[in-house]
Short mmCIF file of C-alpha atoms in Angstrom, two decimals:
data_model
loop_
_atom_site.label_atom_id
_atom_site.label_comp_id
_atom_site.label_asym_id
_atom_site.label_seq_id
_atom_site.Cartn_x
_atom_site.Cartn_y
_atom_site.Cartn_z
CA MET A 1 -24.06 -36.18 -11.63
CA MET A 2 -23.10 -37.03 -15.49
CA SER A 3 -25.21 -39.73 -17.42
CA VAL A 4 -22.48 -41.00 -18.66
CA THR A 5 -21.30 -43.94 -16.02
CA MET A 6 -19.73 -45.63 -18.16
CA LYS A 7 -15.35 -47.37 -16.29
CA ARG A 8 -12.26 -46.63 -18.04
CA HIS A 9 -9.71 -48.84 -16.69
CA SER A 10 -6.18 -47.57 -17.62
CA THR A 11 -3.75 -48.48 -20.42
CA ILE A 12 -0.03 -49.11 -18.98
CA THR A 13 2.50 -48.51 -21.92
CA VAL A 14 6.29 -50.22 -20.78
CA HIS A 15 8.83 -49.16 -23.19
CA HIS A 16 11.66 -51.46 -24.34
CA ILE A 17 13.93 -52.24 -21.15
CA THR A 18 17.40 -53.10 -21.61
CA SER A 19 19.10 -55.36 -19.04
CA SER A 20 22.07 -52.16 -19.03
CA SER A 21 19.49 -49.94 -17.22
CA SER A 22 18.21 -50.94 -14.13
CA LEU A 23 18.21 -47.61 -12.84
CA SER A 24 15.08 -47.12 -15.69
CA LEU A 25 14.16 -50.26 -14.37
CA PHE A 26 13.69 -49.28 -11.04
CA ARG A 27 11.55 -46.51 -12.47
CA CYS A 28 9.15 -48.28 -14.62
CA VAL A 29 8.78 -50.73 -11.66
CA LEU A 30 7.55 -47.76 -10.28
CA PHE A 31 5.21 -45.94 -12.72
CA LEU A 32 3.44 -48.86 -12.96
CA VAL A 33 2.78 -49.82 -8.90
CA LEU A 34 2.49 -46.12 -7.99
CA LEU A 35 -0.48 -45.45 -11.20
CA LEU A 36 -1.63 -48.54 -10.32
CA LYS A 37 -2.10 -47.59 -6.52
CA THR A 38 -3.30 -43.85 -7.91
CA THR A 39 -6.40 -45.32 -10.76
CA THR A 40 -10.50 -44.64 -9.06
CA ASN A 41 -13.38 -45.42 -11.12
CA ALA A 42 -14.65 -42.85 -14.58
CA LEU A 43 -17.48 -41.58 -14.92
CA VAL A 44 -17.31 -39.36 -18.39
CA LYS A 45 -15.78 -41.74 -21.25
CA LEU A 46 -12.28 -40.64 -23.15
CA PRO A 47 -11.56 -42.90 -26.47
CA PRO A 48 -8.29 -45.84 -26.57
CA ASN A 49 -5.85 -43.21 -27.27
CA ILE A 50 -6.33 -40.41 -25.60
CA THR A 51 -4.83 -40.32 -22.03
CA ILE A 52 -4.68 -37.74 -19.19
CA PRO A 53 -2.17 -39.22 -16.10
CA ALA A 54 -2.32 -36.16 -13.84
CA MET A 55 -4.03 -32.70 -13.56
CA ILE A 56 -2.44 -29.79 -12.99
CA VAL A 57 -3.22 -26.61 -10.75
CA PHE A 58 -2.73 -23.30 -11.17
CA GLY A 59 -4.97 -19.61 -9.43
CA ASP A 60 -6.47 -18.99 -6.37
CA SER A 61 -8.88 -19.53 -3.41
CA ILE A 62 -11.59 -21.39 -6.16
CA VAL A 63 -8.48 -24.34 -6.69
CA ASP A 64 -6.60 -23.72 -3.51
CA ALA A 65 -6.43 -27.49 -1.59
CA GLY A 66 -3.76 -25.43 1.56
CA ASN A 67 -1.18 -24.56 0.20
CA ASN A 68 -1.67 -21.67 2.13
CA ASP A 69 -1.92 -23.43 5.39
CA ASN A 70 1.75 -22.83 6.47
CA ILE A 71 2.34 -19.35 6.29
CA ALA A 72 1.54 -16.21 7.14
CA THR A 73 -1.85 -14.68 5.47
CA LEU A 74 -5.55 -14.56 6.49
CA ALA A 75 -6.24 -16.03 3.71
CA LYS A 76 -6.20 -19.67 4.74
CA CYS A 77 -9.74 -22.00 5.72
CA ASN A 78 -7.29 -24.53 7.66
CA TYR A 79 -10.34 -24.88 10.60
CA PRO A 80 -13.78 -26.02 10.57
CA PRO A 81 -16.46 -24.48 9.73
CA TYR A 82 -14.49 -25.01 6.24
CA GLY A 83 -14.34 -28.81 4.99
CA ILE A 84 -17.66 -29.95 6.98
CA ASP A 85 -18.33 -32.59 4.56
CA PHE A 86 -15.40 -32.86 2.97
CA ASP A 87 -13.72 -36.73 3.93
CA GLY A 88 -13.88 -37.12 7.01
CA GLY A 89 -14.75 -33.26 8.18
CA ILE A 90 -11.67 -32.34 8.26
CA PRO A 91 -10.54 -28.02 6.83
CA THR A 92 -8.04 -29.13 4.55
CA GLY A 93 -7.19 -25.74 3.42
CA ARG A 94 -10.20 -25.44 0.79
CA PHE A 95 -12.32 -22.60 1.14
CA SER A 96 -15.24 -24.87 0.47
CA ASN A 97 -17.58 -26.40 2.90
CA GLY A 98 -16.26 -29.39 0.67
CA LYS A 99 -14.35 -30.54 -2.69
CA VAL A 100 -13.69 -27.83 -5.42
CA PRO A 101 -13.66 -28.12 -8.91
CA THR A 102 -10.22 -29.60 -9.35
CA ASP A 103 -11.92 -31.73 -7.03
CA LEU A 104 -14.50 -32.86 -8.72
CA MET A 105 -13.07 -33.11 -12.01
CA ALA A 106 -9.73 -34.94 -11.53
CA GLU A 107 -13.45 -37.50 -10.12
CA GLU A 108 -14.27 -37.82 -13.34
CA PHE A 109 -11.72 -38.24 -16.11
CA GLY A 110 -10.81 -41.16 -13.15
CA ILE A 111 -7.56 -39.93 -11.69
CA LYS A 112 -8.21 -40.11 -8.60
CA PRO A 113 -11.10 -38.51 -5.90
CA ASN A 114 -9.64 -34.89 -5.20
CA ILE A 115 -6.25 -32.55 -6.09
CA PRO A 116 -3.84 -32.16 -3.63
CA ALA A 117 -1.67 -28.94 -2.41
CA TYR A 118 2.22 -28.97 -3.28
CA ARG A 119 3.07 -27.60 0.00
CA ASP A 120 1.17 -30.31 1.54
CA PRO A 121 3.74 -32.09 4.25
CA ASN A 122 1.24 -35.16 4.18
CA LEU A 123 1.76 -35.36 0.13
CA LYS A 124 2.54 -39.00 -1.37
CA GLN A 125 4.96 -39.79 -3.61
CA GLU A 126 2.22 -41.02 -6.01
CA ASP A 127 0.69 -38.05 -6.60
CA PHE A 128 3.26 -36.33 -8.71
CA LEU A 129 2.57 -39.06 -10.78
CA THR A 130 -1.59 -38.12 -10.93
CA GLY A 131 -1.43 -34.07 -10.13
CA VAL A 132 -0.59 -31.72 -7.37
CA THR A 133 -2.83 -27.63 -7.77
CA PHE A 134 0.07 -25.13 -6.16
CA ALA A 135 -3.35 -22.64 -6.22
CA SER A 136 -3.12 -20.27 -3.12
CA GLY A 137 -6.22 -18.02 -2.07
CA GLY A 138 -5.66 -14.40 -2.36
CA ALA A 139 -3.44 -14.70 -6.10
CA GLY A 140 -4.56 -12.95 -8.55
CA TYR A 141 -2.79 -11.96 -11.87
CA ILE A 142 -1.08 -8.88 -10.70
CA PRO A 143 0.93 -8.88 -8.24
CA PHE A 144 0.03 -6.51 -5.91
CA THR A 145 -2.63 -8.36 -5.34
CA THR A 146 -1.19 -11.52 -3.58
CA GLN A 147 0.76 -8.57 -1.86
CA LEU A 148 -2.04 -8.08 -1.08
CA SER A 149 -3.46 -10.85 0.56
CA GLY A 150 0.84 -12.89 1.67
CA GLY A 151 0.03 -15.41 -0.60
CA ILE A 152 1.62 -17.09 -3.01
CA SER A 153 2.22 -15.39 -7.23
CA LEU A 154 1.89 -16.77 -9.53
CA SER A 155 6.16 -16.70 -10.71
CA GLN A 156 6.30 -18.49 -7.12
CA GLN A 157 3.80 -20.89 -8.16
CA LEU A 158 6.03 -21.97 -11.19
CA LYS A 159 8.44 -22.08 -9.54
CA LEU A 160 7.35 -25.15 -7.43
CA PHE A 161 6.59 -26.30 -10.66
CA GLU A 162 9.70 -26.30 -12.13
CA GLU A 163 10.84 -27.85 -7.89
CA TYR A 164 7.87 -30.77 -8.78
CA ILE A 165 9.75 -31.33 -12.64
CA GLU A 166 13.00 -31.88 -10.92
CA LYS A 167 11.69 -34.12 -8.68
CA LEU A 168 9.15 -36.05 -10.93
CA LYS A 169 12.57 -36.74 -13.04
CA LYS A 170 14.18 -38.28 -10.03
CA MET A 171 11.40 -41.07 -9.80
CA VAL A 172 10.54 -41.90 -13.16
CA GLY A 173 12.88 -40.48 -15.43
CA GLU A 174 13.49 -37.24 -18.69
CA GLU A 175 10.94 -39.47 -20.56
CA ARG A 176 8.31 -40.44 -18.76
CA THR A 177 8.07 -36.66 -17.47
CA ASN A 178 7.98 -34.94 -20.62
CA PHE A 179 4.99 -38.06 -21.47
CA ILE A 180 3.07 -36.88 -17.73
CA ILE A 181 3.37 -33.39 -18.62
CA LYS A 182 2.67 -33.28 -22.94
CA ASN A 183 -0.91 -34.86 -22.18
CA SER A 184 -1.09 -33.43 -18.38
CA LEU A 185 -4.28 -31.12 -18.48
CA PHE A 186 -3.25 -27.89 -17.48
CA MET A 187 -5.59 -26.10 -15.48
CA VAL A 188 -5.23 -22.07 -14.77
CA ILE A 189 -8.56 -20.06 -12.24
CA CYS A 190 -7.18 -16.68 -11.06
CA GLY A 191 -8.16 -13.18 -11.66
CA SER A 192 -11.70 -12.23 -8.56
CA ASN A 193 -8.83 -11.13 -6.88
CA ASP A 194 -7.04 -8.68 -9.07
CA ILE A 195 -11.27 -7.15 -10.10
CA THR A 196 -12.84 -7.20 -6.25
CA ASN A 197 -9.88 -6.17 -3.85
CA THR A 198 -7.56 -4.69 -5.91
CA TYR A 199 -9.59 -2.21 -8.96
CA PHE A 200 -12.84 -2.24 -7.54
CA ALA A 201 -11.22 -2.09 -3.26
CA LEU A 202 -8.56 0.46 -3.80
CA PRO A 203 -9.52 3.81 -4.75
CA SER A 204 -5.46 5.10 -6.45
CA VAL A 205 -5.79 1.39 -8.45
CA GLN A 206 -8.83 3.20 -9.99
CA ARG A 207 -7.08 6.83 -9.93
CA GLN A 208 -3.87 4.79 -12.31
CA TYR A 209 -6.75 3.57 -14.52
CA ASP A 210 -9.81 3.22 -16.24
CA VAL A 211 -11.66 -0.43 -16.00
CA ALA A 212 -10.16 -1.09 -19.60
CA SER A 213 -6.63 -0.93 -19.13
CA PHE A 214 -7.22 -2.33 -15.39
CA THR A 215 -8.96 -5.20 -17.77
CA THR A 216 -7.32 -5.56 -20.46
CA LEU A 217 -3.81 -5.80 -17.80
CA MET A 218 -5.13 -9.00 -16.35
CA ALA A 219 -5.43 -10.73 -19.28
CA ASP A 220 -2.50 -9.75 -20.94
CA ASN A 221 -0.79 -11.09 -17.98
CA ALA A 222 -3.17 -13.81 -18.02
CA GLN A 223 -2.03 -14.74 -21.62
CA SER A 224 1.69 -14.92 -21.00
CA PHE A 225 1.64 -17.05 -17.78
CA ALA A 226 -0.53 -19.47 -20.25
CA GLN A 227 2.32 -18.94 -23.09
CA LYS A 228 4.99 -19.90 -19.94
CA ILE A 229 3.31 -22.99 -19.11
CA TYR A 230 3.35 -23.84 -23.02
CA GLU A 231 7.23 -23.36 -22.75
CA TYR A 232 7.36 -26.39 -20.12
CA GLY A 233 6.19 -28.75 -22.97
CA ALA A 234 2.27 -28.77 -21.40
CA ARG A 235 0.50 -28.82 -24.30
CA ARG A 236 -3.81 -28.73 -22.50
CA ILE A 237 -3.82 -25.27 -21.62
CA GLN A 238 -6.84 -24.54 -19.90
CA VAL A 239 -7.66 -21.62 -18.50
CA PHE A 240 -10.14 -19.48 -17.07
CA GLY A 241 -12.35 -16.77 -17.44
CA ALA A 242 -13.69 -14.76 -13.92
CA PRO A 243 -17.05 -15.59 -12.42
CA PRO A 244 -19.99 -12.98 -12.43
CA LEU A 245 -18.26 -11.27 -9.34
CA GLY A 246 -21.07 -8.85 -8.76
CA CYS A 247 -22.99 -11.35 -7.71
CA VAL A 248 -21.41 -12.68 -4.79
CA PRO A 249 -22.71 -12.11 -1.72
CA SER A 250 -19.37 -9.85 0.11
CA GLN A 251 -19.63 -7.63 -3.01
CA ARG A 252 -23.55 -7.41 -2.39
CA THR A 253 -22.94 -6.10 0.42
CA ILE A 254 -19.84 -4.03 -0.07
CA ALA A 255 -21.04 -2.00 -3.27
CA GLY A 256 -25.08 -3.29 -3.24
CA GLY A 257 -27.18 -1.54 -1.98
CA PRO A 258 -29.91 -1.48 0.39
CA THR A 259 -30.65 -4.17 -1.13
CA ARG A 260 -27.63 -6.02 -1.89
CA ASN A 261 -28.70 -6.62 -5.37
CA CYS A 262 -26.00 -7.72 -8.35
CA VAL A 263 -23.44 -5.46 -8.69
CA VAL A 264 -23.60 -4.67 -12.48
CA ARG A 265 -20.51 -2.41 -12.60
CA PHE A 266 -18.22 -5.08 -11.30
CA ASN A 267 -20.07 -8.40 -13.03
CA ASP A 268 -19.54 -5.89 -16.50
CA ALA A 269 -15.62 -5.52 -15.71
CA THR A 270 -15.60 -9.69 -15.30
CA LYS A 271 -17.32 -9.31 -19.05
CA LEU A 272 -15.04 -7.44 -20.64
CA TYR A 273 -12.20 -9.21 -18.37
CA ASN A 274 -13.64 -12.84 -19.91
CA ALA A 275 -14.12 -11.33 -23.63
CA LYS A 276 -10.30 -10.04 -23.51
CA LEU A 277 -8.60 -13.32 -21.93
CA SER A 278 -11.28 -15.25 -24.44
CA ALA A 279 -9.63 -13.47 -26.89
CA ASN A 280 -5.77 -13.26 -25.85
CA LEU A 281 -5.68 -17.20 -25.52
CA ASP A 282 -7.03 -16.91 -29.76
CA SER A 283 -4.19 -14.36 -30.59
CA LEU A 284 -1.92 -16.58 -29.68
CA SER A 285 -3.18 -20.75 -30.51
CA ARG A 286 -2.54 -18.50 -33.62
CA THR A 287 0.81 -17.66 -32.68
CA LEU A 288 2.10 -21.26 -31.96
CA ARG A 289 -0.24 -22.67 -34.03
CA ASP A 290 -0.95 -25.19 -31.40
CA MET A 291 -4.48 -25.46 -30.62
CA THR A 292 -3.92 -26.53 -27.17
CA LEU A 293 -5.03 -23.64 -25.26
CA THR A 294 -9.15 -23.32 -24.58
CA TYR A 295 -11.37 -20.62 -22.84
CA ILE A 296 -13.01 -22.11 -19.98
CA ASP A 297 -15.60 -19.86 -19.06
CA ILE A 298 -17.95 -19.90 -15.82
CA TYR A 299 -19.98 -16.19 -15.53
CA ASP A 300 -22.94 -17.98 -17.52
CA SER A 301 -23.11 -20.96 -15.23
CA LEU A 302 -22.70 -19.27 -11.99
CA LEU A 303 -24.94 -17.13 -13.08
CA ASP A 304 -27.88 -19.35 -14.81
CA ILE A 305 -27.90 -20.87 -11.24
CA ILE A 306 -27.80 -17.95 -9.78
CA PHE A 307 -30.82 -16.13 -11.66
CA ASP A 308 -32.55 -19.67 -12.02
CA PRO A 309 -31.83 -21.47 -7.61
CA GLN A 310 -34.84 -22.91 -8.41
CA GLN A 311 -34.17 -25.84 -11.19
CA TYR A 312 -31.06 -26.18 -8.97
CA GLY A 313 -32.47 -27.50 -5.69
CA PHE A 314 -31.58 -23.31 -4.37
CA LYS A 315 -33.22 -21.78 -2.05
CA VAL A 316 -30.76 -19.04 -0.90
CA ILE A 317 -28.45 -16.94 -4.04
CA ASP A 318 -27.53 -13.53 -2.58
CA ARG A 319 -25.94 -14.55 1.91
CA GLY A 320 -23.34 -17.53 1.91
CA CYS A 321 -24.11 -20.66 4.27
CA CYS A 322 -21.18 -19.55 7.18
CA GLY A 323 -22.41 -17.10 9.66
CA THR A 324 -24.88 -13.68 8.29
CA GLY A 325 -23.75 -14.82 4.84
CA LEU A 326 -23.01 -11.69 4.41
CA VAL A 327 -18.99 -10.57 4.81
CA GLU A 328 -17.54 -14.15 6.81
CA VAL A 329 -15.17 -15.14 4.39
CA ALA A 330 -11.82 -17.56 5.74
CA VAL A 331 -11.45 -16.14 9.14
CA LEU A 332 -14.65 -13.99 9.32
CA CYS A 333 -16.23 -17.95 8.82
CA ASN A 334 -15.04 -19.69 12.52
CA ASN A 335 -16.82 -22.17 14.98
CA PHE A 336 -16.46 -19.73 17.28
CA THR A 337 -17.88 -15.94 15.84
CA ALA A 338 -20.70 -18.44 12.92
CA VAL A 339 -23.06 -19.86 12.90
CA VAL A 340 -22.98 -22.83 10.28
CA CYS A 341 -26.52 -22.69 8.31
CA SER A 342 -27.65 -26.16 8.46
CA LYS A 343 -28.99 -27.05 5.03
CA ARG A 344 -25.92 -26.33 2.65
CA ASP A 345 -26.62 -27.56 -0.34
CA ASP A 346 -30.12 -24.61 0.09
CA PHE A 347 -26.88 -22.44 -0.68
CA VAL A 348 -25.31 -21.37 -4.06
CA PHE A 349 -22.19 -20.24 -1.79
CA TRP A 350 -20.25 -21.54 1.73
CA ASP A 351 -18.99 -18.28 2.90
CA SER A 352 -19.40 -15.06 1.23
CA PHE A 353 -17.56 -15.53 -1.41
CA HIS A 354 -17.05 -19.57 -2.44
CA PRO A 355 -19.60 -21.49 -3.27
CA THR A 356 -20.76 -25.10 -1.85
CA GLU A 357 -19.27 -28.25 -3.33
CA LYS A 358 -23.23 -28.58 -4.18
CA THR A 359 -21.93 -25.72 -6.68
CA TYR A 360 -19.32 -26.58 -8.05
CA ARG A 361 -20.82 -30.35 -8.79
CA ILE A 362 -23.71 -27.82 -10.75
CA MET A 363 -21.06 -26.16 -13.17
CA VAL A 364 -18.72 -29.40 -12.28
CA ALA A 365 -20.99 -30.91 -15.05
CA LYS A 366 -21.84 -28.06 -16.66
CA TYR A 367 -17.66 -28.44 -17.63
CA PHE A 368 -18.13 -31.28 -19.24
CA GLU A 369 -21.34 -30.93 -21.01
CA ARG A 370 -19.94 -28.13 -23.17
CA TYR A 371 -15.45 -28.57 -22.86
CA PHE A 372 -15.60 -32.60 -23.35
CA ASP A 373 -14.22 -32.80 -26.98
CA ASN A 374 -11.70 -29.35 -26.61
CA ILE A 375 -9.67 -31.71 -23.93
CA LEU A 376 -9.46 -34.63 -26.26
#
């Protein structure tokens, strides 16, 4: 995937521990053992003075790894054919045929093969040291968006994060916990559901807001969320924009007309939101006098794939691999009612809303090409 294939060896710094502190000694030994167990080979090389101990993820179904599995919502996918190309073909609750973007990023950084769901009942203790995802399918920056889906809101995700911090402190102590939080990569991937499931799907919302005021509300809420993460001690925060939502199969079906074209007004709203989000993050960085916030564009990287699929080896851009590919997502994409395409690498999209692992791999490669220096 990446042209850089050099391996990174973890550098572990052990602080001086007095003989009078057996608890500190235990925590240090535990940290070393767990860290060594989770080390994997990196495909990108970090400078020797830079470390990324963990990835902490918030957001929606793009980076949910199963947090919705055990809650009452239709926004879940812990059943076949989801996960058909994941390790062992197991449906974990990831909204894809295989890995999701943060899994691939963690793999590239050499942190671990994938980022597990915090609410996974089988979560391993060492995963607290290397990162988890709190993301939930159906979540949005607008609280009502998450209420519609029955998912885990961003405010609830923050409460789970607080719980995570306390567990981490009990494992390795406050000093090491603060180090992990400060040096970890925080990713926030959200906003798509607000535009598609709330604004354009509900006439009542459109009567209350025009596109300009709604996207301003989204961007302001996103800025507020990023600031809250900063206040917890995070210093590497990346907030992702929304993809070209008018070109995903379900939105083509809903509003693209008989020919199912990309829906221009959906894409225009997305671009407007992305521009406001980028400006808000720049403003917050200046206010904090700390260049720790990065806006990540995924709109152009996915649109490039959709407009020039042959360059990347794709044949189908306007349908998902699951079922007819026109409307099937979550509960509608299942082994009983939907046939899976035989060549998944031919498809940009897995279901009618979420890309295939192959698409994610290409987008992650573009991410490293464009934003790697911002991580350091």
